[in-house]
Short mmCIF file of C-alpha atoms in Angstrom, two decimals:
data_model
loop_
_atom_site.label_atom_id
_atom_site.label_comp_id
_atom_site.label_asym_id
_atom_site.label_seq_id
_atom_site.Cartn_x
_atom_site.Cartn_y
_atom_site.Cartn_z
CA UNK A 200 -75.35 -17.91 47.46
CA UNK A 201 -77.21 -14.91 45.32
CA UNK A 202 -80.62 -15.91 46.95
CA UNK A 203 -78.91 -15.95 50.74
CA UNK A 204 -77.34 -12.70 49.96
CA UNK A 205 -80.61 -11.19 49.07
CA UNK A 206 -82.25 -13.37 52.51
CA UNK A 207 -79.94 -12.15 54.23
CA UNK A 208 -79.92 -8.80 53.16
CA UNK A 209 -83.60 -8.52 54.03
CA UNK A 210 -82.99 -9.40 57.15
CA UNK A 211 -80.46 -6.83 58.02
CA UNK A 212 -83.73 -4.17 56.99
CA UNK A 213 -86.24 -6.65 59.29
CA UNK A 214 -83.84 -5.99 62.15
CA UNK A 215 -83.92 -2.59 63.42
CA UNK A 216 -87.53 -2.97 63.95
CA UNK A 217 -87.83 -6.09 65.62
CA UNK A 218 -83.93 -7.47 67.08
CA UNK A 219 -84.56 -9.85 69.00
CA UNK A 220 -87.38 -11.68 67.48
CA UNK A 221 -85.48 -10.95 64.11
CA UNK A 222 -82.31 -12.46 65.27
CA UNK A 223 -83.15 -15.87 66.74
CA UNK A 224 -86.08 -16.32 63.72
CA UNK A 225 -83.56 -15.76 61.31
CA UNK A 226 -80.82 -18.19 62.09
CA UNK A 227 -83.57 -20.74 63.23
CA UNK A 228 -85.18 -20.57 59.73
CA UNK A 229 -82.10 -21.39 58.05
CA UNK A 230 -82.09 -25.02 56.26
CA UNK A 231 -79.23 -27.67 56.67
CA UNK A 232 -78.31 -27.10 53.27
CA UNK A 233 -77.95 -23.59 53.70
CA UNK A 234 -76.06 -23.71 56.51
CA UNK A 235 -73.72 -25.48 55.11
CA UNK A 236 -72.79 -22.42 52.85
CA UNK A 237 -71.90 -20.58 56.05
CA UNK A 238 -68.72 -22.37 56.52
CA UNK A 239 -67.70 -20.90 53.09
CA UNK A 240 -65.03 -17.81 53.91
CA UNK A 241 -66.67 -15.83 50.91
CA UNK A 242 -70.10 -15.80 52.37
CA UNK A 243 -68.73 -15.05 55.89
CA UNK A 244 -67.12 -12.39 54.14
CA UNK A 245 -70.06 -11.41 52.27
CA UNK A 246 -72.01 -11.26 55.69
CA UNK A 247 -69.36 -8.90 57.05
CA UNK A 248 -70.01 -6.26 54.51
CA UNK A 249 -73.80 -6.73 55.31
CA UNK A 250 -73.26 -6.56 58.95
CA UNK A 251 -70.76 -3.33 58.90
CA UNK A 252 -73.86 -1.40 56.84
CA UNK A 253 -76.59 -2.42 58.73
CA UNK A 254 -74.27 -2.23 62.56
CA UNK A 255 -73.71 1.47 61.12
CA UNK A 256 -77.06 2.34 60.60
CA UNK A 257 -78.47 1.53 63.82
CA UNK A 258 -75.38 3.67 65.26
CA UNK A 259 -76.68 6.56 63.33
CA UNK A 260 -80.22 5.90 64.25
CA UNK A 261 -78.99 5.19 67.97
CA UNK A 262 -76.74 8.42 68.29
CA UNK A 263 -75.47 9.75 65.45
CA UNK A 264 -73.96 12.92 66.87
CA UNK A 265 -72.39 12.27 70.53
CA UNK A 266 -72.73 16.23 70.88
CA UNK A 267 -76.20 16.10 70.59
CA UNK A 268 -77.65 17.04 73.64
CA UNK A 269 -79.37 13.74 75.22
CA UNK A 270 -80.07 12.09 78.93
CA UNK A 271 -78.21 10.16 80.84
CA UNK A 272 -80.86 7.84 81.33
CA UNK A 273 -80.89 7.39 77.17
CA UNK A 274 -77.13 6.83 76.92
CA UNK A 275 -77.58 3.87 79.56
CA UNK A 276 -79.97 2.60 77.55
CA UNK A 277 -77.93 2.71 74.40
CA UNK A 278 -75.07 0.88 76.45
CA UNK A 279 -77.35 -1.94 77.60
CA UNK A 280 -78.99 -2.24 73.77
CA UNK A 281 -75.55 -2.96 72.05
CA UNK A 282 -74.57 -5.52 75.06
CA UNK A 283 -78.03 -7.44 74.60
CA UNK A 284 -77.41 -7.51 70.08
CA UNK A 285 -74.44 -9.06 71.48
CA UNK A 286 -75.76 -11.40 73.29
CA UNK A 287 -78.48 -12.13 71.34
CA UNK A 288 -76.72 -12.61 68.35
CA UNK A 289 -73.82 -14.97 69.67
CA UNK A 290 -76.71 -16.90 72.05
CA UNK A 291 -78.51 -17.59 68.34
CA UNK A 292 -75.34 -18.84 66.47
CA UNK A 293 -73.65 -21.34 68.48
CA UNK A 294 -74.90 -24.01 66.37
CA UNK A 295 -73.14 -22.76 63.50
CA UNK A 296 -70.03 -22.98 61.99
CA UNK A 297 -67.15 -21.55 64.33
CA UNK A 298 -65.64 -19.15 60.89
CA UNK A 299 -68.93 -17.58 61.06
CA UNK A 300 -69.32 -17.07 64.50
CA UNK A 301 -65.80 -15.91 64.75
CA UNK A 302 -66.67 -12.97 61.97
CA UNK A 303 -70.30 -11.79 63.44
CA UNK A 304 -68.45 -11.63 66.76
CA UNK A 305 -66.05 -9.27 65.51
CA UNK A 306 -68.36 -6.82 63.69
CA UNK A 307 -70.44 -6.96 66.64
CA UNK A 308 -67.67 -6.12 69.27
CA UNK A 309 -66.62 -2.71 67.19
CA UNK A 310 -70.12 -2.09 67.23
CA UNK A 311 -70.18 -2.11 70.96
CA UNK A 312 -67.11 -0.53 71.51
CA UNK A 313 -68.27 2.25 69.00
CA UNK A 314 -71.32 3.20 71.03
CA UNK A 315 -69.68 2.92 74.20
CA UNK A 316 -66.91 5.37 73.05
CA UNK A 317 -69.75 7.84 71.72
CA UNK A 318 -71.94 7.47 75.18
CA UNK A 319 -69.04 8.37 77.44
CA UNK A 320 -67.78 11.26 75.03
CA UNK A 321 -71.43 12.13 75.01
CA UNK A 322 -71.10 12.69 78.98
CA UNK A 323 -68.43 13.99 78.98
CA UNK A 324 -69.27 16.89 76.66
CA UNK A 325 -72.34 17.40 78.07
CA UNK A 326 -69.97 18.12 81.86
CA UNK A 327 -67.56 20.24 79.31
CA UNK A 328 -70.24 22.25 77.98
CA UNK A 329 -71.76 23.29 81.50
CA UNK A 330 -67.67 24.62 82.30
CA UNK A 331 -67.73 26.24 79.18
CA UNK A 332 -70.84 28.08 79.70
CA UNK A 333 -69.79 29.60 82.73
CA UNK A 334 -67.89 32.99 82.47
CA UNK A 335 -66.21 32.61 85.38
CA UNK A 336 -64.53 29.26 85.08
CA UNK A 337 -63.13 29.92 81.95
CA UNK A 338 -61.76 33.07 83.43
CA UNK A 339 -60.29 31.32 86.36
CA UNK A 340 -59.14 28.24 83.73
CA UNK A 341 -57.29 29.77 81.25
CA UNK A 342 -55.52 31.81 84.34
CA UNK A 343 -54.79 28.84 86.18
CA UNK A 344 -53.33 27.25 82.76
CA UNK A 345 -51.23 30.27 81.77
CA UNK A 346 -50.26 30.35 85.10
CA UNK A 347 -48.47 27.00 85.43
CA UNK A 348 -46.97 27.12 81.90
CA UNK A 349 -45.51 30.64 82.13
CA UNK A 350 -43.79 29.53 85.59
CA UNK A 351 -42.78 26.19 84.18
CA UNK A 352 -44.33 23.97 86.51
CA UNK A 353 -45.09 21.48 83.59
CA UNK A 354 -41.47 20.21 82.04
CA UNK A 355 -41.40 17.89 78.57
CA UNK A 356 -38.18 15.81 78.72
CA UNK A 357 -36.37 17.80 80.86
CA UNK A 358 -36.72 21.38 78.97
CA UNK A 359 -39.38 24.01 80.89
CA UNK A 360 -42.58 23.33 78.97
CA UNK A 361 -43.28 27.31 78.24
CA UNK A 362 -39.94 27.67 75.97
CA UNK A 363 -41.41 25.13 73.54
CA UNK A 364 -44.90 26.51 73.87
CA UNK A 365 -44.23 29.70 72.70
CA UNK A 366 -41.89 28.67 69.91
CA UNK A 367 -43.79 28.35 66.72
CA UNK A 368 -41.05 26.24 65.01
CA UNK A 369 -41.06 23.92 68.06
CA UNK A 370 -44.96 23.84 67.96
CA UNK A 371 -44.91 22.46 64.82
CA UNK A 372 -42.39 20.07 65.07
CA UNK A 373 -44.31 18.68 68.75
CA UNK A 374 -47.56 17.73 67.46
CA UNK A 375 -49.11 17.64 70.90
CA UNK A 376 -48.05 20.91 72.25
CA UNK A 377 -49.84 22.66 69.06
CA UNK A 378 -52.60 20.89 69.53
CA UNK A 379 -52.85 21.68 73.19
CA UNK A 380 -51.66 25.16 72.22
CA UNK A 381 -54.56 25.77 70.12
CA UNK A 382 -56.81 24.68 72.08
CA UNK A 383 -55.86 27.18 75.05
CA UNK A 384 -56.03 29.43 72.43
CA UNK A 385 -59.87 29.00 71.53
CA UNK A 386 -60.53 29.62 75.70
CA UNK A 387 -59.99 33.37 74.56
CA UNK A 388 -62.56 33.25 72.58
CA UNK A 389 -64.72 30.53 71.85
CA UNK A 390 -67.27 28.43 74.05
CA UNK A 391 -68.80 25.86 72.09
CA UNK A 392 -67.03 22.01 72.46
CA UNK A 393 -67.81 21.54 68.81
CA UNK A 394 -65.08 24.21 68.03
CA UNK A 395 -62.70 22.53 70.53
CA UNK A 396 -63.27 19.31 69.30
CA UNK A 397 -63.03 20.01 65.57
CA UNK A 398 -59.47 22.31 65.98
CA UNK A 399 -58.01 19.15 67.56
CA UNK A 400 -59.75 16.71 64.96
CA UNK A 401 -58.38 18.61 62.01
CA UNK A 402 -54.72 18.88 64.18
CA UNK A 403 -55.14 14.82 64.20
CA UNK A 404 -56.10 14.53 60.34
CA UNK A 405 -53.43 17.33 59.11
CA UNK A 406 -50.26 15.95 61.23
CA UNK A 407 -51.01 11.99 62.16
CA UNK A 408 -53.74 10.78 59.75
CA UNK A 409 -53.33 12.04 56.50
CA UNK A 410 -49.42 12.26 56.12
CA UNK A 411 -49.49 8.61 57.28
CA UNK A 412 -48.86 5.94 54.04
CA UNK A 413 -50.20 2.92 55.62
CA UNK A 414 -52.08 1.24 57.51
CA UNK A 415 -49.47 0.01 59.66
CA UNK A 416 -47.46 3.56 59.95
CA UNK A 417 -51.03 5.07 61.20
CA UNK A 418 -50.85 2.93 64.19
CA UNK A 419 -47.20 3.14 64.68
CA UNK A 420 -47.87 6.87 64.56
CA UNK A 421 -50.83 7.48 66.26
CA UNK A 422 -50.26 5.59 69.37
CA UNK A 423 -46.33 6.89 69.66
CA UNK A 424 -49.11 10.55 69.86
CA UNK A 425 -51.26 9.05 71.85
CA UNK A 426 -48.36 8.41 74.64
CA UNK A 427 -46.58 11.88 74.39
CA UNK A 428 -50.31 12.90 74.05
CA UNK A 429 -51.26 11.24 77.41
CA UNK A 430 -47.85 12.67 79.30
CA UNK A 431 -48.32 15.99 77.96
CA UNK A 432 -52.02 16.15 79.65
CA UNK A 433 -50.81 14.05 82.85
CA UNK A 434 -48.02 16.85 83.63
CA UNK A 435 -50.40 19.49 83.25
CA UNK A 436 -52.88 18.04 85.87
CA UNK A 437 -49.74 17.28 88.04
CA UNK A 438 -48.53 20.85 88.06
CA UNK A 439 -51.90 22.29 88.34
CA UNK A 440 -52.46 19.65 91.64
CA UNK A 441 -48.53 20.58 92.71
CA UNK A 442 -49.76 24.60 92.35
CA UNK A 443 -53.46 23.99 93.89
CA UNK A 444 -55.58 25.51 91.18
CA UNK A 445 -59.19 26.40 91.93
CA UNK A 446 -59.63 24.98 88.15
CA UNK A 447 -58.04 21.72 88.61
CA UNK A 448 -61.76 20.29 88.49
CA UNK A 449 -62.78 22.20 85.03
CA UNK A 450 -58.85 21.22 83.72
CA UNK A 451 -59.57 17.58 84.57
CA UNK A 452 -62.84 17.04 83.07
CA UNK A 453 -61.30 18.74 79.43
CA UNK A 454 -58.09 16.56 80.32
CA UNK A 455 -60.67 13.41 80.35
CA UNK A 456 -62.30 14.52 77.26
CA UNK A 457 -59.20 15.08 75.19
CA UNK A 458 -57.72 11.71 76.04
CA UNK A 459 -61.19 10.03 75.09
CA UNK A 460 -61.45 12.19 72.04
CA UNK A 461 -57.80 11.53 70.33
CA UNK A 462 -58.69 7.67 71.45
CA UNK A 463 -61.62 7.75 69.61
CA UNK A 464 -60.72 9.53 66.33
CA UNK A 465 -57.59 6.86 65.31
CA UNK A 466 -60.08 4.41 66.12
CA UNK A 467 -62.68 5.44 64.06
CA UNK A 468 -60.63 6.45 61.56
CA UNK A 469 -59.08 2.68 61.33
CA UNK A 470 -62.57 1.00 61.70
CA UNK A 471 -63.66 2.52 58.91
CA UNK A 472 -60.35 1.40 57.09
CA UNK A 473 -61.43 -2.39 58.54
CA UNK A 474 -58.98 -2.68 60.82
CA UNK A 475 -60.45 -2.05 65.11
CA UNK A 476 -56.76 -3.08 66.04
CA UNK A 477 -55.39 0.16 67.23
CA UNK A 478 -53.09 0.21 70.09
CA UNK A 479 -55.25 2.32 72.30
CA UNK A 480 -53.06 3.51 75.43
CA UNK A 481 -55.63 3.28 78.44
CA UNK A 482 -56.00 5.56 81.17
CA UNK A 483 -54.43 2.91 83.62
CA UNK A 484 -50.86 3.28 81.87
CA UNK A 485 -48.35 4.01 84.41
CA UNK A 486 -48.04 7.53 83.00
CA UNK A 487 -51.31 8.48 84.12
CA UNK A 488 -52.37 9.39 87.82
CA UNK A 489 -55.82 8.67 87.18
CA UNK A 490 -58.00 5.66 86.87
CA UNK A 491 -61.36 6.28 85.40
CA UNK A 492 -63.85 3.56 84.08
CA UNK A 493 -66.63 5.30 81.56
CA UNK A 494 -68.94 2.34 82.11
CA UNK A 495 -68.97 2.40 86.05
CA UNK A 496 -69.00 5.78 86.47
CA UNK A 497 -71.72 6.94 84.22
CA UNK A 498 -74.23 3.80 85.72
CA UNK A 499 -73.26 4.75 89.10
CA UNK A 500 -74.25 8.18 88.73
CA UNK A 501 -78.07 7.33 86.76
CA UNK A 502 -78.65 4.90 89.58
CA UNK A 503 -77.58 5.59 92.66
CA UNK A 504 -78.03 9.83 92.54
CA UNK A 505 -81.47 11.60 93.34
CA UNK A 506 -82.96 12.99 90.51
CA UNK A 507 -83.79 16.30 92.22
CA UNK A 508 -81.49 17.16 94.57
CA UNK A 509 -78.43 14.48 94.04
CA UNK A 510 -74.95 15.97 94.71
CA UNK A 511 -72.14 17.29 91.58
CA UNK A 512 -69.81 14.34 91.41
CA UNK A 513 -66.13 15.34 92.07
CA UNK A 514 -62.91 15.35 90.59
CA UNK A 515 -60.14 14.15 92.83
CA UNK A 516 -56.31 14.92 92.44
CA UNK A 517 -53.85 12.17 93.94
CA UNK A 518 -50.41 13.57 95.04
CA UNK A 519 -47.76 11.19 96.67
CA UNK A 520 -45.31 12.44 99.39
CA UNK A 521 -42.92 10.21 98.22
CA UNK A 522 -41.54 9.24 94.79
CA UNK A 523 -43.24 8.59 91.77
CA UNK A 524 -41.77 5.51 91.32
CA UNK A 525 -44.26 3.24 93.00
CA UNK A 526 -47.29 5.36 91.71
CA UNK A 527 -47.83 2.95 89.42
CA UNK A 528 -49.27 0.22 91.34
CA UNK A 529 -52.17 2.73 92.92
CA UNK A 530 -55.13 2.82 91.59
CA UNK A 531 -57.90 5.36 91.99
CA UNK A 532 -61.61 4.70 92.07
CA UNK A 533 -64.64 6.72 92.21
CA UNK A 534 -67.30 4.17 93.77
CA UNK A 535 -70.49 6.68 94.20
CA UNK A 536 -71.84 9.75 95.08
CA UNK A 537 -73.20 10.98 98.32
CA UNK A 538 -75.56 13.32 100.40
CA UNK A 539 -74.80 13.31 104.58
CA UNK A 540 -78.46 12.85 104.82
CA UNK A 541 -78.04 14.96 108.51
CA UNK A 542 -76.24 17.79 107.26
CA UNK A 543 -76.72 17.93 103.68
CA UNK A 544 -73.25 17.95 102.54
CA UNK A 545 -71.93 16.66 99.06
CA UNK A 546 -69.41 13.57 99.64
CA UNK A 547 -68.38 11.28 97.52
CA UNK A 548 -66.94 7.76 97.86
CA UNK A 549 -63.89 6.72 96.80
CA UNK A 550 -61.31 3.64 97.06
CA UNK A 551 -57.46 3.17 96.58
CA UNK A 552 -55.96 0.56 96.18
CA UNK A 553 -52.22 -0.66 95.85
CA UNK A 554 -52.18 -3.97 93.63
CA UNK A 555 -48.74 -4.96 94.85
CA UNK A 556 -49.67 -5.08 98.85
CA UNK A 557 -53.00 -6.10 98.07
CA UNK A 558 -54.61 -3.25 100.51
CA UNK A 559 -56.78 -0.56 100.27
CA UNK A 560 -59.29 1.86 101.88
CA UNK A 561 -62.45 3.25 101.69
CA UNK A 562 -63.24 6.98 102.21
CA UNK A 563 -66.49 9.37 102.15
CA UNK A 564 -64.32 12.54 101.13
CA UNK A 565 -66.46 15.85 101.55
CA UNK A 566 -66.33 17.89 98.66
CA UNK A 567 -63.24 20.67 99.35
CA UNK A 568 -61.55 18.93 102.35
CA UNK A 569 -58.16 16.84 101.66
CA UNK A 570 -57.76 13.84 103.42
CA UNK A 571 -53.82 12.16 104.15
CA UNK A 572 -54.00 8.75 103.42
CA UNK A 573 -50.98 6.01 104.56
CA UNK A 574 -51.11 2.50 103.82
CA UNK A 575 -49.50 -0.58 105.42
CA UNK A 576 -46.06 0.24 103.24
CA UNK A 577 -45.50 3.50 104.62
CA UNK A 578 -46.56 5.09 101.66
CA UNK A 579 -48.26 8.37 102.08
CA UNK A 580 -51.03 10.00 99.92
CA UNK A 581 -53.31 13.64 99.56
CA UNK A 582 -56.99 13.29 98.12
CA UNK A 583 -58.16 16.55 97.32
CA UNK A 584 -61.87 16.54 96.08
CA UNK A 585 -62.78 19.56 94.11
CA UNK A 586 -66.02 21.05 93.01
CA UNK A 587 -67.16 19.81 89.40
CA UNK A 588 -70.50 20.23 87.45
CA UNK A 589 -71.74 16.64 85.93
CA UNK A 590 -75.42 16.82 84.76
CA UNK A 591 -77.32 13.85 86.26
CA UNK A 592 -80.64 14.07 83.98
CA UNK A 593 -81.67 15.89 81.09
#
């Protein structure tokens, strides 16, 4: 066991220069006798702690820092890297014993998930970062924010939002509405997403993480956040699409970011601990008016957009005419971006669909127009596409 620890450890260094080659020549080389040892718990075990040291060094290598300020085209290319180790890796051990596939599958998966957390938040900072850098749409963001919380247009179980928000014994006592809080806060006077970012990362490790005795009460904890979390950001986008904000595009984009962010700090935080089981509340929970997939969108955008003159992809805002009830089964999706090759205008391409009915339609929304959309129920939907900034290329 001592002299495959030390094989194997060599070949965790071999890897990150040659991964393919590495990966099938490795397993191939193995003897029978050897593999027999690999149905052994303890060396599957021993393995894992290889794997989790060598999977975090080629993240660090890879993209260490998701602020850092890289392409599009280079986050893609991350993405498709950790899908082929995958499938590299699993392709090489099917001949082996089903414990030790079962293990190297799991370390491989948090790997994956990892760097496809990191590429979208890297996108998505680098979109917050151009709002941020603009005078005038913080101006006309914190307004619009202020704006719908001192009318209370945004309500929190029934009680107008702005009573609680300008409580400082209440603020403390609702996790979420400090950390939101603070955040407005910085728009005074900050502009860099690493300040942003690090006020609600110490927020998450003062009030969720580190007061937290177990493993088990972190989870319980952080996704009961992660749901008052998620309604606290819905209801602002809902009153700032009820009120018609110019900044509903800027809001959504940091609403995005936020709910990625929180998502990827308990997870990180509990990979580290060993355990990727986290309840993560997706985007598609009934609480939340928008559907957005990281993977689709971001490849959609580095394929199918010019790389000189393609068009700023849009937010859109969904409001029903009817009750919220039903909301639920609608789903939102951003197919593509678009240029009306005859008159030059910015469109962009979206679909909704209602899962119980099994309908849904396609449109080629210009950016500022609204279109009224009714399907075959009667039911009776507003698309409002509003101007965003999303960088295409480095």
């Amino acid at each position: 066991v001592a002299l495959l620890a030390d094989e194997y450890c060599s070949y965790c260094q071999d890897i990150l220069q040659n991964v393919e080659d590495c990966i099938v020549s490795f397993w191939k080389s193995l003897q029978p006798e050897t593999t027999a040892l690999l149905s052994l718990p303890d060396v599957c075990q021993l393995f894992t702690c290889y794997d989790r040291q060598l999977f975090k060094e080629m993240e660090n290598i890879l993209l260490n820092d998701f602020l850092e300020d890289v392409s599009i085209q280079y986050l893609k290319s991350i993405r498709m890297f950790s899908k082929s180790v995958k499938v590299w890796l699993l392709n090489a051990l099917q001949e082996f014993p089903l414990l030790l596939r079962k293990s190297k599958f799991k370390e491989v998966t948090v790997f994956v998930k990892r760097l496809r957390r990191k590429t979208y938040l890297s996108n998505m900072a680098k979109t917050m970062r151009i709002v941020l850098n603009n005078n005038s749409k913080v101006t006309v963001l914190k307004s619009d924010l202020h704006a719908v919380i001192d009318q209370g247009f945004v309500d929190i179980h029934g009680d107008p939002f702005q009573k609680k928000f300008k409580d400082p014994d209440e603020l403390e006592n609702n996790i979420e509405l400090k950390c939101l809080n603070d955040l407005i806060t910085l728009l005074d006077n900050s502009t860099d997403i690493r300040i942003f970012l690090n006020c609600l990362s110490s927020n998450l490790q003062a009030f969720v993480i580190q007061p937290s005795r177990s493993r088990e009460e972190l989870k319980k904890v952080a996704a009961n956040f992660q749901l008052r979390w998620n309604f606290l950001l819905t209801g602002v986008s809902k009153a700032m699409t009820l009120c018609r904000t110019v900044s509903f595009g800027s809001w959504h984009l940091f609403h995005l970011l936020l709910l990625e962010y929180v998502a990827h700090i308990f997870q990180s935080h509990l990979e580290e601990e060993g355990d990727e089981n986290l309840c993560v509340i997706e985007q598609s929970d009934s609480t939340v008016l928008l559907v957005h997939e990281p993977d689709h969108l971001l490849d959609n955008f580095a394929e199918q957009l010019p790389e000189t003159q393609g068009p700023e992809p849009t937010l859109e805002s969904l409001t029903q005419s009817q009750s919220d009830d039903t909301l639920s089964n609608i789903f939102f999706r951003v197919l593509s971006c678009l240029v009306d090759a005859d008159t030059g205008s910015k469109l962009i391409q979206v679909m909704l669909e209602d899962r119980i009915t099994k309908t849904s339609v396609k449109l080629d929304l210009p950016i500022g127009k609204e279109a009224l959309v009714t399907l075959k129920d009667g039911q009776k939907f507003i698309i409002c596409a509003s101007d965003a900034q999303i960088p295409i290329e480095d």
